[in-house]
Amino acid sequence: MKTIFRRTLWVGLVLSLMVSVAQAAKGPRKTKKDQVVTISTPQGTIRLVLFEVTPLHKANFLKLAASGFYNGTTFHRVIPGFMIQGGDPNSKDDDPGNDGAGTADAQLIPAEIRPELSHKRGAVAAARTPDFVNPQRQSSPSQFYIVQNPQGTPHLDGQYTVFGQVISGQDVVDQIARQAVAERNRPVTDIKMTVTVDKLKKKKITELYGYQY
């Protein structure tokens, strides 16, 4: 009886291991739903999705958005033909001189630079400090930029973590990039954002915005 029990237990363990190996070989489990991030600005609404292959950046952005962190921050740096940048908590205060500086105790995010994710038009990527102080190319915990250039910005590929893509409102990105600016490409008039997140079926996202998974 003990022999049969041991044999059954051993067979069960082997089968369990085989299932685990098979699941691992298939890669990460694919979900049927995704989050759509909505950025509301005075110029209009931008919608984007975040990539599952950059899980640290995706989870961080969604957490900040859900907490209301981004509400009231601004797009503090805009350059037509290049990109628009925002998400710095300093942009909530009354001192325009510290916009983009971030905070000294900020916890950086490890780089998730992937060769298949390029700086094409509408790409969402994480800002960071230069290589000479940040050779690991770790990302800012909150600041991000959206590529506005119709031809993309391929010279940034492999240097910054791309972690999302605009799926609606690229014309709004264009409009923000055309705003009048002062020193350090800071808009003369604050471009404040409100960020919300909605979970939808991927099929519905494709139907609404044409984004293909």
PDB file of C-alpha atoms in Angstrom:
ATOM      1  CA  MET A   1       0.000   0.000   0.000  1.00  0.00           C
ATOM      2  CA  LYS A   2       2.821   2.399   0.917  1.00  0.00           C
ATOM      3  CA  THR A   3       4.559   1.565  -2.374  1.00  0.00           C
ATOM      4  CA  ILE A   4       1.439   2.468  -4.371  1.00  0.00           C
ATOM      5  CA  PHE A   5       1.027   5.714  -2.419  1.00  0.00           C
ATOM      6  CA  ARG A   6       4.642   6.714  -3.002  1.00  0.00           C
ATOM      7  CA  ARG A   7       4.400   5.860  -6.670  1.00  0.00           C
ATOM      8  CA  THR A   8       1.192   7.923  -7.020  1.00  0.00           C
ATOM      9  CA  LEU A   9       2.798  10.857  -5.210  1.00  0.00           C
ATOM     10  CA  TRP A  10       5.896  10.634  -7.408  1.00  0.00           C
ATOM     11  CA  VAL A  11       3.790  10.536 -10.588  1.00  0.00           C
ATOM     12  CA  GLY A  12       1.810  13.536  -9.363  1.00  0.00           C
ATOM     13  CA  LEU A  13       4.971  15.539  -8.716  1.00  0.00           C
ATOM     14  CA  VAL A  14       6.353  14.671 -12.144  1.00  0.00           C
ATOM     15  CA  LEU A  15       3.125  15.714 -13.855  1.00  0.00           C
ATOM     16  CA  SER A  16       3.058  18.975 -11.895  1.00  0.00           C
ATOM     17  CA  LEU A  17       6.643  19.708 -12.926  1.00  0.00           C
ATOM     18  CA  MET A  18       5.858  18.947 -16.559  1.00  0.00           C
ATOM     19  CA  VAL A  19       2.919  21.368 -16.498  1.00  0.00           C
ATOM     20  CA  SER A  20       5.100  24.095 -14.947  1.00  0.00           C
ATOM     21  CA  VAL A  21       7.806  23.602 -17.570  1.00  0.00           C
ATOM     22  CA  ALA A  22       5.227  23.707 -20.360  1.00  0.00           C
ATOM     23  CA  GLN A  23       3.726  26.925 -19.030  1.00  0.00           C
ATOM     24  CA  ALA A  24       7.157  28.522 -18.690  1.00  0.00           C
ATOM     25  CA  ALA A  25       7.986  27.574 -22.271  1.00  0.00           C
ATOM     26  CA  LYS A  26       4.890  29.425 -23.465  1.00  0.00           C
ATOM     27  CA  GLY A  27       6.130  32.638 -21.849  1.00  0.00           C
ATOM     28  CA  PRO A  28       4.091  35.093 -19.758  1.00  0.00           C
ATOM     29  CA  ARG A  29       0.390  34.380 -19.514  1.00  0.00           C
ATOM     30  CA  LYS A  30      -1.544  36.499 -22.003  1.00  0.00           C
ATOM     31  CA  THR A  31      -4.455  38.472 -20.602  1.00  0.00           C
ATOM     32  CA  LYS A  32      -7.614  39.432 -22.441  1.00  0.00           C
ATOM     33  CA  LYS A  33      -7.783  42.920 -20.943  1.00  0.00           C
ATOM     34  CA  ASP A  34      -5.486  45.923 -20.808  1.00  0.00           C
ATOM     35  CA  GLN A  35      -5.406  49.385 -19.252  1.00  0.00           C
ATOM     36  CA  VAL A  36      -6.036  52.483 -21.340  1.00  0.00           C
ATOM     37  CA  VAL A  37      -4.395  55.571 -19.853  1.00  0.00           C
ATOM     38  CA  THR A  38      -6.203  58.852 -20.551  1.00  0.00           C
ATOM     39  CA  ILE A  39      -4.279  62.128 -20.229  1.00  0.00           C
ATOM     40  CA  SER A  40      -6.611  65.127 -20.247  1.00  0.00           C
ATOM     41  CA  THR A  41      -5.094  68.544 -21.033  1.00  0.00           C
ATOM     42  CA  PRO A  42      -6.408  71.989 -22.021  1.00  0.00           C
ATOM     43  CA  GLN A  43      -5.482  71.103 -25.616  1.00  0.00           C
ATOM     44  CA  GLY A  44      -7.444  67.853 -25.607  1.00  0.00           C
ATOM     45  CA  THR A  45      -7.214  64.190 -24.665  1.00  0.00           C
ATOM     46  CA  ILE A  46      -4.377  61.739 -25.259  1.00  0.00           C
ATOM     47  CA  ARG A  47      -4.872  58.002 -24.797  1.00  0.00           C
ATOM     48  CA  LEU A  48      -2.140  55.418 -24.579  1.00  0.00           C
ATOM     49  CA  VAL A  49      -1.404  51.812 -23.672  1.00  0.00           C
ATOM     50  CA  LEU A  50       1.605  50.521 -21.753  1.00  0.00           C
ATOM     51  CA  PHE A  51       3.628  47.487 -22.782  1.00  0.00           C
ATOM     52  CA  GLU A  52       3.586  44.195 -20.887  1.00  0.00           C
ATOM     53  CA  VAL A  53       7.234  43.577 -21.848  1.00  0.00           C
ATOM     54  CA  THR A  54       8.270  46.527 -19.673  1.00  0.00           C
ATOM     55  CA  PRO A  55       6.478  45.413 -16.489  1.00  0.00           C
ATOM     56  CA  LEU A  56       8.361  47.616 -14.012  1.00  0.00           C
ATOM     57  CA  HIS A  57       7.577  50.808 -15.907  1.00  0.00           C
ATOM     58  CA  LYS A  58       3.996  49.771 -16.607  1.00  0.00           C
ATOM     59  CA  ALA A  59       3.247  48.914 -12.979  1.00  0.00           C
ATOM     60  CA  ASN A  60       4.910  52.098 -11.738  1.00  0.00           C
ATOM     61  CA  PHE A  61       3.015  54.384 -14.113  1.00  0.00           C
ATOM     62  CA  LEU A  62      -0.329  52.729 -13.371  1.00  0.00           C
ATOM     63  CA  LYS A  63       0.280  52.968  -9.630  1.00  0.00           C
ATOM     64  CA  LEU A  64       1.082  56.674  -9.853  1.00  0.00           C
ATOM     65  CA  ALA A  65      -1.908  57.326 -12.093  1.00  0.00           C
ATOM     66  CA  ALA A  66      -4.289  55.455  -9.772  1.00  0.00           C
ATOM     67  CA  SER A  67      -3.026  57.446  -6.776  1.00  0.00           C
ATOM     68  CA  GLY A  68      -3.681  60.782  -8.496  1.00  0.00           C
ATOM     69  CA  PHE A  69       0.028  61.615  -8.522  1.00  0.00           C
ATOM     70  CA  TYR A  70      -0.011  63.002 -12.056  1.00  0.00           C
ATOM     71  CA  ASN A  71      -3.061  65.216 -11.570  1.00  0.00           C
ATOM     72  CA  GLY A  72      -1.903  68.819 -11.613  1.00  0.00           C
ATOM     73  CA  THR A  73       1.540  68.104 -13.035  1.00  0.00           C
ATOM     74  CA  THR A  74       2.372  69.724 -16.362  1.00  0.00           C
ATOM     75  CA  PHE A  75       4.064  69.133 -19.663  1.00  0.00           C
ATOM     76  CA  HIS A  76       6.993  71.307 -18.629  1.00  0.00           C
ATOM     77  CA  ARG A  77       9.220  70.833 -21.695  1.00  0.00           C
ATOM     78  CA  VAL A  78       7.944  70.856 -25.279  1.00  0.00           C
ATOM     79  CA  ILE A  79      10.004  70.879 -28.459  1.00  0.00           C
ATOM     80  CA  PRO A  80       8.223  70.833 -31.850  1.00  0.00           C
ATOM     81  CA  GLY A  81       9.652  68.243 -34.179  1.00  0.00           C
ATOM     82  CA  PHE A  82      10.901  66.260 -31.185  1.00  0.00           C
ATOM     83  CA  MET A  83       8.792  65.471 -28.105  1.00  0.00           C
ATOM     84  CA  ILE A  84       6.745  66.705 -25.139  1.00  0.00           C
ATOM     85  CA  GLN A  85       7.826  65.875 -21.564  1.00  0.00           C
ATOM     86  CA  GLY A  86       5.949  65.941 -18.266  1.00  0.00           C
ATOM     87  CA  GLY A  87       5.185  64.213 -14.986  1.00  0.00           C
ATOM     88  CA  ASP A  88       7.559  66.037 -12.629  1.00  0.00           C
ATOM     89  CA  PRO A  89       5.991  66.660  -9.178  1.00  0.00           C
ATOM     90  CA  ASN A  90       7.903  69.956  -9.010  1.00  0.00           C
ATOM     91  CA  SER A  91       5.670  71.299 -11.759  1.00  0.00           C
ATOM     92  CA  LYS A  92       2.813  71.459  -9.250  1.00  0.00           C
ATOM     93  CA  ASP A  93       4.436  74.275  -7.261  1.00  0.00           C
ATOM     94  CA  ASP A  94       4.738  77.966  -8.102  1.00  0.00           C
ATOM     95  CA  ASP A  95       8.433  77.862  -9.020  1.00  0.00           C
ATOM     96  CA  PRO A  96       8.902  77.293 -12.773  1.00  0.00           C
ATOM     97  CA  GLY A  97      12.660  77.144 -12.266  1.00  0.00           C
ATOM     98  CA  ASN A  98      12.603  73.680 -10.690  1.00  0.00           C
ATOM     99  CA  ASP A  99      10.376  71.998 -13.270  1.00  0.00           C
ATOM    100  CA  GLY A 100      12.093  68.891 -14.552  1.00  0.00           C
ATOM    101  CA  ALA A 101      14.618  68.717 -11.715  1.00  0.00           C
ATOM    102  CA  GLY A 102      12.816  65.897  -9.920  1.00  0.00           C
ATOM    103  CA  THR A 103      13.456  65.109  -6.272  1.00  0.00           C
ATOM    104  CA  ALA A 104      16.779  64.152  -4.703  1.00  0.00           C
ATOM    105  CA  ASP A 105      15.427  61.053  -2.955  1.00  0.00           C
ATOM    106  CA  ALA A 106      13.630  59.660  -5.999  1.00  0.00           C
ATOM    107  CA  GLN A 107      13.803  55.874  -6.385  1.00  0.00           C
ATOM    108  CA  LEU A 108      14.909  55.207  -9.970  1.00  0.00           C
ATOM    109  CA  ILE A 109      13.441  52.409 -12.078  1.00  0.00           C
ATOM    110  CA  PRO A 110      15.812  49.829 -13.594  1.00  0.00           C
ATOM    111  CA  ALA A 111      16.114  50.194 -17.363  1.00  0.00           C
ATOM    112  CA  GLU A 112      13.904  47.956 -19.506  1.00  0.00           C
ATOM    113  CA  ILE A 113      15.372  48.899 -22.877  1.00  0.00           C
ATOM    114  CA  ARG A 114      14.212  46.413 -25.506  1.00  0.00           C
ATOM    115  CA  PRO A 115      15.376  46.345 -29.146  1.00  0.00           C
ATOM    116  CA  GLU A 116      11.875  45.746 -30.509  1.00  0.00           C
ATOM    117  CA  LEU A 117      10.531  48.946 -28.909  1.00  0.00           C
ATOM    118  CA  SER A 118      11.580  51.997 -30.904  1.00  0.00           C
ATOM    119  CA  HIS A 119      11.059  55.739 -30.619  1.00  0.00           C
ATOM    120  CA  LYS A 120       8.441  55.923 -33.343  1.00  0.00           C
ATOM    121  CA  ARG A 121       5.820  58.673 -33.493  1.00  0.00           C
ATOM    122  CA  GLY A 122       3.651  58.486 -30.374  1.00  0.00           C
ATOM    123  CA  ALA A 123       6.083  56.341 -28.402  1.00  0.00           C
ATOM    124  CA  VAL A 124       5.934  56.890 -24.633  1.00  0.00           C
ATOM    125  CA  ALA A 125       9.313  56.676 -22.898  1.00  0.00           C
ATOM    126  CA  ALA A 126      10.834  57.377 -19.497  1.00  0.00           C
ATOM    127  CA  ALA A 127      13.025  60.420 -18.959  1.00  0.00           C
ATOM    128  CA  ARG A 128      16.327  59.972 -17.138  1.00  0.00           C
ATOM    129  CA  THR A 129      19.545  61.683 -16.114  1.00  0.00           C
ATOM    130  CA  PRO A 130      22.606  61.552 -18.447  1.00  0.00           C
ATOM    131  CA  ASP A 131      24.961  58.583 -18.744  1.00  0.00           C
ATOM    132  CA  PHE A 132      27.812  60.254 -16.863  1.00  0.00           C
ATOM    133  CA  VAL A 133      25.755  60.185 -13.649  1.00  0.00           C
ATOM    134  CA  ASN A 134      23.530  57.268 -14.615  1.00  0.00           C
ATOM    135  CA  PRO A 135      25.484  54.685 -16.630  1.00  0.00           C
ATOM    136  CA  GLN A 136      22.824  52.021 -15.985  1.00  0.00           C
ATOM    137  CA  ARG A 137      20.328  54.298 -17.763  1.00  0.00           C
ATOM    138  CA  GLN A 138      17.797  53.953 -14.971  1.00  0.00           C
ATOM    139  CA  SER A 139      14.543  55.832 -15.469  1.00  0.00           C
ATOM    140  CA  SER A 140      12.938  58.697 -13.626  1.00  0.00           C
ATOM    141  CA  PRO A 141      10.209  57.395 -11.297  1.00  0.00           C
ATOM    142  CA  SER A 142       7.589  59.675 -12.834  1.00  0.00           C
ATOM    143  CA  GLN A 143       8.789  61.818 -15.742  1.00  0.00           C
ATOM    144  CA  PHE A 144       7.963  60.630 -19.242  1.00  0.00           C
ATOM    145  CA  TYR A 145       7.951  61.973 -22.766  1.00  0.00           C
ATOM    146  CA  ILE A 146       5.910  61.363 -25.891  1.00  0.00           C
ATOM    147  CA  VAL A 147       7.570  61.417 -29.313  1.00  0.00           C
ATOM    148  CA  GLN A 148       5.984  64.102 -31.496  1.00  0.00           C
ATOM    149  CA  ASN A 149       8.209  63.921 -34.584  1.00  0.00           C
ATOM    150  CA  PRO A 150       6.320  62.265 -37.481  1.00  0.00           C
ATOM    151  CA  GLN A 151       9.550  60.435 -38.412  1.00  0.00           C
ATOM    152  CA  GLY A 152      10.169  59.364 -34.831  1.00  0.00           C
ATOM    153  CA  THR A 153      13.404  59.962 -32.927  1.00  0.00           C
ATOM    154  CA  PRO A 154      15.498  56.859 -33.738  1.00  0.00           C
ATOM    155  CA  HIS A 155      18.681  58.431 -32.340  1.00  0.00           C
ATOM    156  CA  LEU A 156      17.217  57.735 -28.871  1.00  0.00           C
ATOM    157  CA  ASP A 157      16.712  54.014 -29.510  1.00  0.00           C
ATOM    158  CA  GLY A 158      18.631  51.844 -27.061  1.00  0.00           C
ATOM    159  CA  GLN A 159      19.241  54.767 -24.710  1.00  0.00           C
ATOM    160  CA  TYR A 160      15.875  55.277 -23.009  1.00  0.00           C
ATOM    161  CA  THR A 161      13.143  52.855 -21.963  1.00  0.00           C
ATOM    162  CA  VAL A 162      10.153  52.965 -24.306  1.00  0.00           C
ATOM    163  CA  PHE A 163       7.193  51.575 -22.377  1.00  0.00           C
ATOM    164  CA  GLY A 164       4.014  52.686 -24.132  1.00  0.00           C
ATOM    165  CA  GLN A 165       2.329  54.016 -27.254  1.00  0.00           C
ATOM    166  CA  VAL A 166      -0.244  56.698 -28.016  1.00  0.00           C
ATOM    167  CA  ILE A 167      -3.360  55.107 -29.490  1.00  0.00           C
ATOM    168  CA  SER A 168      -5.488  58.264 -29.744  1.00  0.00           C
ATOM    169  CA  GLY A 169      -4.824  61.992 -29.583  1.00  0.00           C
ATOM    170  CA  GLN A 170      -1.508  62.302 -31.382  1.00  0.00           C
ATOM    171  CA  ASP A 171      -2.923  65.509 -32.860  1.00  0.00           C
ATOM    172  CA  VAL A 172      -3.154  66.806 -29.282  1.00  0.00           C
ATOM    173  CA  VAL A 173       0.530  65.961 -28.787  1.00  0.00           C
ATOM    174  CA  ASP A 174       1.231  68.017 -31.920  1.00  0.00           C
ATOM    175  CA  GLN A 175      -0.780  70.940 -30.575  1.00  0.00           C
ATOM    176  CA  ILE A 176       1.018  70.860 -27.219  1.00  0.00           C
ATOM    177  CA  ALA A 177       4.380  70.816 -29.002  1.00  0.00           C
ATOM    178  CA  ARG A 178       3.443  74.047 -30.806  1.00  0.00           C
ATOM    179  CA  GLN A 179       2.766  76.038 -27.629  1.00  0.00           C
ATOM    180  CA  ALA A 180       4.807  79.186 -27.019  1.00  0.00           C
ATOM    181  CA  VAL A 181       7.763  78.542 -24.723  1.00  0.00           C
ATOM    182  CA  ALA A 182      10.196  80.466 -22.530  1.00  0.00           C
ATOM    183  CA  GLU A 183      13.566  79.336 -21.132  1.00  0.00           C
ATOM    184  CA  ARG A 184      14.395  75.598 -21.175  1.00  0.00           C
ATOM    185  CA  ASN A 185      11.498  75.014 -23.598  1.00  0.00           C
ATOM    186  CA  ARG A 186       8.981  75.475 -20.799  1.00  0.00           C
ATOM    187  CA  PRO A 187       5.515  76.498 -22.051  1.00  0.00           C
ATOM    188  CA  VAL A 188       4.580  80.089 -21.200  1.00  0.00           C
ATOM    189  CA  THR A 189       1.144  78.868 -20.119  1.00  0.00           C
ATOM    190  CA  ASP A 190       1.007  75.821 -17.850  1.00  0.00           C
ATOM    191  CA  ILE A 191      -0.222  72.692 -19.618  1.00  0.00           C
ATOM    192  CA  LYS A 192      -1.667  70.760 -16.693  1.00  0.00           C
ATOM    193  CA  MET A 193      -2.757  67.156 -16.975  1.00  0.00           C
ATOM    194  CA  THR A 194      -5.247  64.853 -15.318  1.00  0.00           C
ATOM    195  CA  VAL A 195      -4.550  61.136 -15.721  1.00  0.00           C
ATOM    196  CA  THR A 196      -7.096  58.332 -15.392  1.00  0.00           C
ATOM    197  CA  VAL A 197      -6.990  54.612 -16.160  1.00  0.00           C
ATOM    198  CA  ASP A 198      -9.695  52.338 -17.555  1.00  0.00           C
ATOM    199  CA  LYS A 199      -9.499  48.581 -17.987  1.00  0.00           C
ATOM    200  CA  LEU A 200     -10.961  47.304 -21.243  1.00  0.00           C
ATOM    201  CA  LYS A 201     -10.945  44.125 -23.264  1.00  0.00           C
ATOM    202  CA  LYS A 202      -8.121  44.178 -25.785  1.00  0.00           C
ATOM    203  CA  LYS A 203     -10.648  43.443 -28.525  1.00  0.00           C
ATOM    204  CA  LYS A 204     -12.581  46.566 -27.511  1.00  0.00           C
ATOM    205  CA  ILE A 205      -9.392  48.666 -27.510  1.00  0.00           C
ATOM    206  CA  THR A 206      -8.681  47.518 -31.056  1.00  0.00           C
ATOM    207  CA  GLU A 207     -12.258  48.337 -32.107  1.00  0.00           C
ATOM    208  CA  LEU A 208     -12.171  51.809 -30.549  1.00  0.00           C
ATOM    209  CA  TYR A 209      -8.643  52.916 -31.381  1.00  0.00           C
ATOM    210  CA  GLY A 210      -7.310  50.556 -34.054  1.00  0.00           C
ATOM    211  CA  TYR A 211      -4.421  49.419 -31.865  1.00  0.00           C
ATOM    212  CA  GLN A 212      -3.241  45.919 -32.749  1.00  0.00           C
ATOM    213  CA  TYR A 213      -1.858  43.608 -30.066  1.00  0.00           C
TER     214      TYR A 213
END
